[in-house]
GROMACS .gro file of C-alpha atoms in nm:
model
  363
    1UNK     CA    1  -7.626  -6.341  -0.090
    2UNK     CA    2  -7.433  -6.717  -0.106
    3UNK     CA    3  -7.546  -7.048  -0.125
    4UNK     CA    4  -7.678  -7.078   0.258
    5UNK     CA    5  -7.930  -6.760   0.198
    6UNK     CA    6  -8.059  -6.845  -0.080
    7UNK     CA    7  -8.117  -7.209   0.027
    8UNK     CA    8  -8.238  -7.075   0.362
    9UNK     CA    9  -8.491  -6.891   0.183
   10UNK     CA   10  -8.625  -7.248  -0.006
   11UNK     CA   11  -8.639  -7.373   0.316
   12UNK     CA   12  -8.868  -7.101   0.487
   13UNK     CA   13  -9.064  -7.182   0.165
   14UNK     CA   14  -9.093  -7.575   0.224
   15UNK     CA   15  -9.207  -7.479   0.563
   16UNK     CA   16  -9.495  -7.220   0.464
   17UNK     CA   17  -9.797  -7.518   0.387
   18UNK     CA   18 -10.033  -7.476   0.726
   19UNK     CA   19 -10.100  -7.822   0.562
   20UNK     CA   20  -9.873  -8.076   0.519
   21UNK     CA   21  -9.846  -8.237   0.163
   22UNK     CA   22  -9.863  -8.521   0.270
   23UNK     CA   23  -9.811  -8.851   0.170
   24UNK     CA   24  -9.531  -8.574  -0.075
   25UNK     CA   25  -9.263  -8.465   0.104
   26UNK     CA   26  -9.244  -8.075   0.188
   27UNK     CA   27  -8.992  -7.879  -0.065
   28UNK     CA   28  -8.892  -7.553  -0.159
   29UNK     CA   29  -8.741  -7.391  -0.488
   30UNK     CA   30  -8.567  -7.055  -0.547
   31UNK     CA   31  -8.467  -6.950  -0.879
   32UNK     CA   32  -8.148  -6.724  -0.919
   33UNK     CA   33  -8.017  -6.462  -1.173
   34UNK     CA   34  -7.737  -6.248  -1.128
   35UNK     CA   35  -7.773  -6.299  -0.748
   36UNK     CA   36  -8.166  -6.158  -0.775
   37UNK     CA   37  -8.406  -6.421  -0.680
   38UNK     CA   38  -8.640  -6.420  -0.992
   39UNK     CA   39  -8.843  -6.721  -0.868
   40UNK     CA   40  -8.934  -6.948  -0.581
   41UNK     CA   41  -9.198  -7.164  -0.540
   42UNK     CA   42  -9.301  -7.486  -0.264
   43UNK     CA   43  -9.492  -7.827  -0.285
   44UNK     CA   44  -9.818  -7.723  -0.176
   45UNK     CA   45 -10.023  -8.069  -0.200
   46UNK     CA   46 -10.039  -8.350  -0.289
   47UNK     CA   47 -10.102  -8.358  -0.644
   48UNK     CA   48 -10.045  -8.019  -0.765
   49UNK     CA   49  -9.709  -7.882  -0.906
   50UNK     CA   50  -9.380  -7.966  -0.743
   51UNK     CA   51  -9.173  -7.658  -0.575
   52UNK     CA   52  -8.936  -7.645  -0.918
   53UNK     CA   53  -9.219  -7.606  -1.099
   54UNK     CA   54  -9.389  -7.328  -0.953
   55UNK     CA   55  -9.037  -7.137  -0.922
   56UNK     CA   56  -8.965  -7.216  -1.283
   57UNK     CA   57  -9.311  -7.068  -1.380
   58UNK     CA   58  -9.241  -6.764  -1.205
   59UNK     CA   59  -8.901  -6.665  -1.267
   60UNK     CA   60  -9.031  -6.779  -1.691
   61UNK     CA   61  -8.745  -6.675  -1.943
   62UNK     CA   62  -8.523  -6.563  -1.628
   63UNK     CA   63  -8.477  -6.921  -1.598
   64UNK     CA   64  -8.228  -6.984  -1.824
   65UNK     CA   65  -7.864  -6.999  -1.703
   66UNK     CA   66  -7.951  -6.975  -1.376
   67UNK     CA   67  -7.884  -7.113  -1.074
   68UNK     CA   68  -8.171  -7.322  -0.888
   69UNK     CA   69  -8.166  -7.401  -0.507
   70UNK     CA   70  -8.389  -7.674  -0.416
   71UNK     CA   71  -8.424  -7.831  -0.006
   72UNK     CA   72  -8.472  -8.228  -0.197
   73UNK     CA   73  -8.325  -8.379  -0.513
   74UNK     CA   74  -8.584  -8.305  -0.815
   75UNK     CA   75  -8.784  -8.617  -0.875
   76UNK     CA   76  -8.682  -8.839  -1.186
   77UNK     CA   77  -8.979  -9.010  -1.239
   78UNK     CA   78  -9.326  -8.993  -1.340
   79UNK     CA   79  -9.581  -9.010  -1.009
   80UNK     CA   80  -9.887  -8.761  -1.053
   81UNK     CA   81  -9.693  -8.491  -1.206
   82UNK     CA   82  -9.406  -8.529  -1.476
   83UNK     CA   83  -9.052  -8.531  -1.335
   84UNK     CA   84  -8.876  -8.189  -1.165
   85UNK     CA   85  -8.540  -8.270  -1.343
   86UNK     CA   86  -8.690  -8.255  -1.682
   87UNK     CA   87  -8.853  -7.947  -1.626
   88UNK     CA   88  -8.489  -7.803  -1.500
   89UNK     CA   89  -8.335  -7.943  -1.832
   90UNK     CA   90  -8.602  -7.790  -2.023
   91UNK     CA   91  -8.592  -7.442  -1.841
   92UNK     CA   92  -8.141  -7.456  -1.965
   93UNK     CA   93  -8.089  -7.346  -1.594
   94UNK     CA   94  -7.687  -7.372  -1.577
   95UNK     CA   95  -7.639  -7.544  -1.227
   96UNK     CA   96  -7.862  -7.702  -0.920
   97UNK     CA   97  -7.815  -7.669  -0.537
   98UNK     CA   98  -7.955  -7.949  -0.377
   99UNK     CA   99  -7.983  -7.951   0.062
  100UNK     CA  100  -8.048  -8.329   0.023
  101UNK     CA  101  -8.081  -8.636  -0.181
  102UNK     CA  102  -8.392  -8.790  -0.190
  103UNK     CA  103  -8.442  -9.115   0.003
  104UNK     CA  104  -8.722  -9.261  -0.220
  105UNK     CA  105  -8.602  -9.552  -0.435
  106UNK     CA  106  -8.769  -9.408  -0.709
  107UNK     CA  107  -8.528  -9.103  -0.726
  108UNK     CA  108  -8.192  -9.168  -0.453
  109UNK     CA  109  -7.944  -8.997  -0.680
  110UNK     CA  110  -8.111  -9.031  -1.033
  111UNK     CA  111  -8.241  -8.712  -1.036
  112UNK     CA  112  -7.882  -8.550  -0.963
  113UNK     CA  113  -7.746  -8.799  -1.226
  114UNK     CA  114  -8.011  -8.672  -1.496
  115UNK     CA  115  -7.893  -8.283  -1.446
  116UNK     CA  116  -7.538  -8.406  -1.443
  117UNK     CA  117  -7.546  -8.561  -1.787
  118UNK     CA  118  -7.753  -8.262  -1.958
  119UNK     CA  119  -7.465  -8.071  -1.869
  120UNK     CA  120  -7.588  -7.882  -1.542
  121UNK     CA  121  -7.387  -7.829  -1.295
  122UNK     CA  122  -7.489  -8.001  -0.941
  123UNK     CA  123  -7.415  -7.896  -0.572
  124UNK     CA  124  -7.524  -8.120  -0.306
  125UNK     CA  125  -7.563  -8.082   0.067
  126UNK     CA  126  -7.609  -7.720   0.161
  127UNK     CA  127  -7.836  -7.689   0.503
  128UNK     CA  128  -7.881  -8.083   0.433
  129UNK     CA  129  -7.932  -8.110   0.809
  130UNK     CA  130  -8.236  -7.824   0.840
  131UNK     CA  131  -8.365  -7.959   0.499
  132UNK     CA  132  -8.378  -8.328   0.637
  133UNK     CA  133  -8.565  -8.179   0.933
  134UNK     CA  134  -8.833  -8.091   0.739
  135UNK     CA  135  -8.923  -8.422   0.610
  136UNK     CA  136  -8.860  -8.632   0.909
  137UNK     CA  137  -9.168  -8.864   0.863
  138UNK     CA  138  -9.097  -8.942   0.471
  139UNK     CA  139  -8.724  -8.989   0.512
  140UNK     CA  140  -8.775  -9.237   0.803
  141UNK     CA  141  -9.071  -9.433   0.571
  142UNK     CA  142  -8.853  -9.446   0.292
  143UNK     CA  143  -8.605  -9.592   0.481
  144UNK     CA  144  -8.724  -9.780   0.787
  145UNK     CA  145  -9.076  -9.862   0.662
  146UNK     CA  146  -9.186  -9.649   0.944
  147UNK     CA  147  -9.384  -9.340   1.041
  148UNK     CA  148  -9.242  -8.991   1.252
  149UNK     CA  149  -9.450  -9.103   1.580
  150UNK     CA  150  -9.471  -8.776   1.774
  151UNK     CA  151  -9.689  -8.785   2.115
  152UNK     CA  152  -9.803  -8.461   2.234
  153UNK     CA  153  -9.877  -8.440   2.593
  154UNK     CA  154 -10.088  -8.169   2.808
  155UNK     CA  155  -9.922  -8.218   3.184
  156UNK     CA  156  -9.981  -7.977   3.475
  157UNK     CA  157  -9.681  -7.847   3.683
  158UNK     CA  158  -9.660  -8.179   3.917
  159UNK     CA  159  -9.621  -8.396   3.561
  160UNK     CA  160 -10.005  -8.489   3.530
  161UNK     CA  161 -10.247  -8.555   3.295
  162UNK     CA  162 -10.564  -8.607   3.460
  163UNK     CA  163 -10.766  -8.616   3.734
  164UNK     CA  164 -10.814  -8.952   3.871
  165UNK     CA  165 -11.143  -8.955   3.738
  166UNK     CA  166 -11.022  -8.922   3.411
  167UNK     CA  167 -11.165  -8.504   3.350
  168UNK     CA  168 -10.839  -8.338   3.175
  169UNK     CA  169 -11.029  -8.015   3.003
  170UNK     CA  170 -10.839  -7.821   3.015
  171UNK     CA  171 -10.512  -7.809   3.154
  172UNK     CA  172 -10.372  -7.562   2.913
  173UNK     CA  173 -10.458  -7.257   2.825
  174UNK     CA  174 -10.630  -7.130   2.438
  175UNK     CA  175 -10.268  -7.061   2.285
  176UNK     CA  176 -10.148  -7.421   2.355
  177UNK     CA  177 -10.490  -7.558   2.244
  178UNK     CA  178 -10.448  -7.339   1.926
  179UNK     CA  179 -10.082  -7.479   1.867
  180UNK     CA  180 -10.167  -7.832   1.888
  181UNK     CA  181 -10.424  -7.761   1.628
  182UNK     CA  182 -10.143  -7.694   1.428
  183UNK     CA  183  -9.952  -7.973   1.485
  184UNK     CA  184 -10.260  -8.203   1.408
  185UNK     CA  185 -10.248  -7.989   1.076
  186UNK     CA  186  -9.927  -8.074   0.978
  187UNK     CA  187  -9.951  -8.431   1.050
  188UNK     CA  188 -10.123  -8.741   0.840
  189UNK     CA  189 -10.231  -8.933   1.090
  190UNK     CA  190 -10.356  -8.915   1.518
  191UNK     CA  191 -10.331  -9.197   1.712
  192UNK     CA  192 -10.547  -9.242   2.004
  193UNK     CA  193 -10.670  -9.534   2.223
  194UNK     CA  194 -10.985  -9.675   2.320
  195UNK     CA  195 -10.982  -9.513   2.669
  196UNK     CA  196 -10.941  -9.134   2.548
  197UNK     CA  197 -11.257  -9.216   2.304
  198UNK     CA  198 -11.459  -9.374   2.578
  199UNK     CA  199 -11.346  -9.106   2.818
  200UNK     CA  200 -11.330  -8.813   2.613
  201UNK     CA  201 -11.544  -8.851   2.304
  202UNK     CA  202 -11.295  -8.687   2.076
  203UNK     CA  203 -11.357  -8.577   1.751
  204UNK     CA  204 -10.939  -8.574   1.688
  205UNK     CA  205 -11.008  -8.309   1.413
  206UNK     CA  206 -10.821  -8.010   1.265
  207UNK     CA  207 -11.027  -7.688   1.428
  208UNK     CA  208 -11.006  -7.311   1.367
  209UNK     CA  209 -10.772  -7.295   1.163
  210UNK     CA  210 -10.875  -7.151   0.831
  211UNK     CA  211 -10.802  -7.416   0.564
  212UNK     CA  212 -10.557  -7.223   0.262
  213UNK     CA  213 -10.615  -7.475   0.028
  214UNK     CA  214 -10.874  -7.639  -0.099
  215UNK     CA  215 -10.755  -7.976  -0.106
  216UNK     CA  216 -10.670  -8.019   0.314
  217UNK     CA  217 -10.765  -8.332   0.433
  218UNK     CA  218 -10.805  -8.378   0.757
  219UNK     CA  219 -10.592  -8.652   0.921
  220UNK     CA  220 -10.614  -8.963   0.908
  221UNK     CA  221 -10.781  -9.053   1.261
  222UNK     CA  222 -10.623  -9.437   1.457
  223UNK     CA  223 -10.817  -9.615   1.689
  224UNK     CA  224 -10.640  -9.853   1.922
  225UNK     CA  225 -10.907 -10.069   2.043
  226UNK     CA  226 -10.766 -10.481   2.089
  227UNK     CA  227 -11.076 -10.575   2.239
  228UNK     CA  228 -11.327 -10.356   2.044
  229UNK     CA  229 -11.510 -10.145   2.335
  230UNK     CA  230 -11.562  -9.800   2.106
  231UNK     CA  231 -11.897  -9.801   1.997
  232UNK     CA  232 -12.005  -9.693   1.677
  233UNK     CA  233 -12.144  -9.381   1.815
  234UNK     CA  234 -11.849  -9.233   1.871
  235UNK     CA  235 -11.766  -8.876   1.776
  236UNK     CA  236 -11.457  -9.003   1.638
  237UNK     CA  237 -11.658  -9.248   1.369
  238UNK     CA  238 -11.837  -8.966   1.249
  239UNK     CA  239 -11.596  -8.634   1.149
  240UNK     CA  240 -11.499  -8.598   0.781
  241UNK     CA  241 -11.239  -8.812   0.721
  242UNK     CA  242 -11.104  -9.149   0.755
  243UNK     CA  243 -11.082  -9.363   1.031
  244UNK     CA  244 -10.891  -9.654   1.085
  245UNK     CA  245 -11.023  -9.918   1.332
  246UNK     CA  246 -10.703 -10.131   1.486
  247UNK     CA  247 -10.824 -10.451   1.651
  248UNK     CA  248 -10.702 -10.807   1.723
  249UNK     CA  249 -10.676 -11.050   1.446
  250UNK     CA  250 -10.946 -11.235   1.626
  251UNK     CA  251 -11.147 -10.942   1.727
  252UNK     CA  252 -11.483 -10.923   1.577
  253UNK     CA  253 -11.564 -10.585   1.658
  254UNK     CA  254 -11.535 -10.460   1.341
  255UNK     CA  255 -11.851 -10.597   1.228
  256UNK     CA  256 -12.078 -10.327   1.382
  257UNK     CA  257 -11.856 -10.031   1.234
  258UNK     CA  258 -11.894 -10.143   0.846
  259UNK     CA  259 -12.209  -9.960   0.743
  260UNK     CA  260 -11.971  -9.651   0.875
  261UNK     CA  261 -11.621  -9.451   0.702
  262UNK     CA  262 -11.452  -9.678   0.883
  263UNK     CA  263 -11.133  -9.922   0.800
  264UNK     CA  264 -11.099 -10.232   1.033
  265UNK     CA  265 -10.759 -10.370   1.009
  266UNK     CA  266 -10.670 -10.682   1.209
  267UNK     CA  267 -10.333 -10.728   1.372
  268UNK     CA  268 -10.150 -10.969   1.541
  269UNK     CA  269 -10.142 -11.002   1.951
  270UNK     CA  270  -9.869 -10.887   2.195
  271UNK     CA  271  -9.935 -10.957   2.534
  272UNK     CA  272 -10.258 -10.962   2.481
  273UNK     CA  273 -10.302 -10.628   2.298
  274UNK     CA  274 -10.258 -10.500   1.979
  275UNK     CA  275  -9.895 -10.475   1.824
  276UNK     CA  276  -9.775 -10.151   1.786
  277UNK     CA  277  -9.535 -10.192   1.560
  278UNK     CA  278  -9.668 -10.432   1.304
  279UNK     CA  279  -9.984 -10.113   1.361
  280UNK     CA  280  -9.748  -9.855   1.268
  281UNK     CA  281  -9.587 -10.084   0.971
  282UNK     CA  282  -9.917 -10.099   0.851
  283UNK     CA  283  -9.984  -9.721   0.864
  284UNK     CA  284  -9.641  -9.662   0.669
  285UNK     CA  285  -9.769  -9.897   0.396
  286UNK     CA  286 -10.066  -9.702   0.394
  287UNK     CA  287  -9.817  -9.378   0.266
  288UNK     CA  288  -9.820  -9.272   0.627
  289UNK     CA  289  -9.563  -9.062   0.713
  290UNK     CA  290  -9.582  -8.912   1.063
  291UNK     CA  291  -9.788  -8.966   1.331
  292UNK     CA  292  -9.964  -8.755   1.646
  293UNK     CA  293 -10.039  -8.967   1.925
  294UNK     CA  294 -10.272  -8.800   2.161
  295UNK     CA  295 -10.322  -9.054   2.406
  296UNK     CA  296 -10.356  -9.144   2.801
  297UNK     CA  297 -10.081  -9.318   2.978
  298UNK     CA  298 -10.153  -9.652   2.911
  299UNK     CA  299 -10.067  -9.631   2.516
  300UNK     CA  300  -9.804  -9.355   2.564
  301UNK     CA  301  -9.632  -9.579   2.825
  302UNK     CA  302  -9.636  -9.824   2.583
  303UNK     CA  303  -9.497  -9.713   2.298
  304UNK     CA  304  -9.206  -9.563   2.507
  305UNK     CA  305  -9.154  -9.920   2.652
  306UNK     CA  306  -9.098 -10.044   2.322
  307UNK     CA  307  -8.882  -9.758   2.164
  308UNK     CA  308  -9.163  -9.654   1.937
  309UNK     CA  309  -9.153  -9.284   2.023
  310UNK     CA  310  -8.943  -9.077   1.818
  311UNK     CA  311  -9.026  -8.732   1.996
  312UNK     CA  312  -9.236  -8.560   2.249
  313UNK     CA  313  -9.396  -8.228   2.219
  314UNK     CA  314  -9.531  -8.116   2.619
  315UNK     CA  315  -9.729  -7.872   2.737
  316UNK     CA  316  -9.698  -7.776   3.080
  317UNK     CA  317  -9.928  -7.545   3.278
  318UNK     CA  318  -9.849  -7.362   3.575
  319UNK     CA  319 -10.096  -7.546   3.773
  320UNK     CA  320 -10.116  -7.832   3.964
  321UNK     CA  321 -10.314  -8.141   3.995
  322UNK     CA  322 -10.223  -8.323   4.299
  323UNK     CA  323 -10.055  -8.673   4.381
  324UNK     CA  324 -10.411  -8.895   4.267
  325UNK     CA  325 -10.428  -8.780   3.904
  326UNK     CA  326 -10.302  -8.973   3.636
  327UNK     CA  327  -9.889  -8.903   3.526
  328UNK     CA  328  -9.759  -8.893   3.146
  329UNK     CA  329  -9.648  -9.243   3.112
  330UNK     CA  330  -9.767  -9.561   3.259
  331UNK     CA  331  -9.378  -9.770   3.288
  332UNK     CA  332  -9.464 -10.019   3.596
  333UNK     CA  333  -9.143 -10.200   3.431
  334UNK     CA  334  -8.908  -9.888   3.573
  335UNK     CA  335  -8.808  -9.983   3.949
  336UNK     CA  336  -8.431  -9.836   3.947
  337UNK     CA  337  -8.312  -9.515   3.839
  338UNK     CA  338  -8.064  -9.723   3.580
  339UNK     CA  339  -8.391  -9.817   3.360
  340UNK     CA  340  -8.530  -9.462   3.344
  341UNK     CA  341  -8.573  -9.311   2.998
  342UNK     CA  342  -8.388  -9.013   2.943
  343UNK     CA  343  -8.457  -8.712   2.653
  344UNK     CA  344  -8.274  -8.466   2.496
  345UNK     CA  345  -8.467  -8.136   2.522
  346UNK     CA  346  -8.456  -7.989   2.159
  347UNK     CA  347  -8.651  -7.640   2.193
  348UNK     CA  348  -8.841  -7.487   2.473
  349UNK     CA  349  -9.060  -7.187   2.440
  350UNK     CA  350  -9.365  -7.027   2.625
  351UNK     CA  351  -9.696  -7.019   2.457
  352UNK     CA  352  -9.918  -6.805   2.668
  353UNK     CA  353  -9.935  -6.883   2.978
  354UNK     CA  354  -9.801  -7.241   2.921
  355UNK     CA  355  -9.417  -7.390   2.841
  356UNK     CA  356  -9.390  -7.558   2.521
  357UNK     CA  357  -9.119  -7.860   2.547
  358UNK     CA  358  -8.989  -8.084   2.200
  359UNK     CA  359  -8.806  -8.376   2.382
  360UNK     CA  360  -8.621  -8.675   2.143
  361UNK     CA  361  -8.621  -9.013   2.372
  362UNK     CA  362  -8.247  -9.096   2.433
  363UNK     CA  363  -8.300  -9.523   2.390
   0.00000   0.00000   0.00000
């Protein structure tokens, strides 16, 4: 095996949490001795050991003069756990493949420089661009101030959402349903707004999916609601979990949610509504790192508008809902075909009966 299998392999591993470790990024570690992996190990929360260790712990005496692949530069300082590069110094491991430095300030190139001057040998940028996909959410908050915003959207054949009167269960069949409970696994927080909860009653929960570890959370659950018309007996308001209120800086709605689990934050006014961005700001200074918006038209349409929307997962059925039911995005701003938004279509696949479509917006 070379360098790209064995650093393949750490990336399979980084990938294997159901549940993200979020606000952490996702990382895996395989340990190598005379071309025989003798350990491997991944982040698997928040909190417990970093992938080094756990590969380090494994492979035990093996460790020395070996050679350790690792999908993110080992950490450098003290945060929960003591730092990955000490524990590679410590371990006499004779050289370090890296996919990708780490964008936190706290590390960006110390750890590498650490290794370096005990004498280990350092490699950098094998599968950087598959590690960096990965952590899309954390590298863009580390260096943008700003969380992954991912919408995922249920359409039928014809591009729609809804009926007119605003029934959408279900458009898709119990294999997409089941894959978008594991996208809500794998990310911190779900945005909705105030019309899915008053027309839906959502709990925007993590469902059968059996947790592996006992420290899941479920996500973080985002209210858009600028002129406070959720009521506190909302579904939403009462799931395990937190739930973050967005209103209007002069909103006073968030009186009748304090005896609740609930966070009111207040936010400045655009046009009238919330802002987006100074919400989504706000959510990466919270250690937010991606987002699932799962949302009607009106706040999908608007975060679009505003370039907001880093990628689109779609499900489309094989049915179809006629010309009076609601479409993906509400854009009344798009008149000629020179203002339409284009996307680059990144992966389709069919999940039952239903096609599965990642889409980046092309700005």
């Amino acid at each position: 095996m070379n360098d790209y299998e064995f650093m393949a392999r750490s990336i399979v591993l980084a990938a294997k949490p159901v549940f993200s470790p979020h606000p952490n990024p996702r990382v895996g570690c395989v340990v190598v001795k005379d071309s025989v992996i003798v350990g491997e190990g991944y982040h698997e929360f928040a909190g417990g050991p970093h992938a080094e260790v756990n590969a380090l712990t494994q492979a035990g005496d093996r460790a020395k003069q070996s050679t350790v692949y690792v999908t993110l530069e080992p950490c450098s300082h003290y945060g929960r756990t003591p730092p990955c590069a000490d524990a590679l110094i410590k371990a006499q491991v004779s050289e370090v493949v890296v996919a990708m430095k780490d964008p936190n300030p706290q590390v960006a190139g110390q750890g590498i420089e650490k290794l370096k001057k005990a004498g280990i040998k350092v490699k950098f940028g094998v599968l950087e661009d598959q590690a960096k996909d990965l952590n899309k959410g954390f590298i863009k908050r580390m260096l943008f101030g700003m969380p992954w915003v991912r919408s995922k959207i249920a359409m039928s054949l014809d591009g729609r959402t809804s009926m007119s009167s605003g029934e959408s269960k279900w458009i898709t069949g119990p294999q997409a349903r089941r894959d978008v409970q594991l996208l809500r696994a794998n990310t911190h927080a779900i945005l909705t707004g105030s019309g899915t909860v008053l027309a839906d009653n959502p709990s925007l929960t993590v469902r059968d999916l059996e947790a592996a570890e006992n420290s899941f959370r479920q996500p973080v659950r985002v209210i858009v609601d600028s002129l406070g018309k959720v009521k506190e007996t909302a579904k939403v308001f009462h799931e395990d979990g937190q739930t973050i209120l967005a209103v209007l800086a002069s909103s006073q709605a968030m009186l009748s949610h304090a005896e609740l689990n609930v966070e009111c934050i207040k936010l400045p006014e655009e046009s009238g509504k919330v802002s987006l961005k100074a919400l989504l700001k706000e959510l990466a200074n919270k250690q937010i790192n991606d987002v699932l918006v799962e949302a009607g038209p009106g706040l999908n349409g608007a975060l679009l508008s505003q370039g907001l929307i880093d990628e689109v997962i779609v499900y489309m059925s094989t049915d179809v809902m006629g010309d009076d039911a609601n479409g993906m995005f509400h854009l009344p701003n798009l008149k000629l075909m020179k203002d339409k938004v284009s996307f680059s279509c990144m992966d389709v696949r069919k999940v039952g009966n239903d096609i599965r479509m990642q889409l980046l917006p092309v700005y």
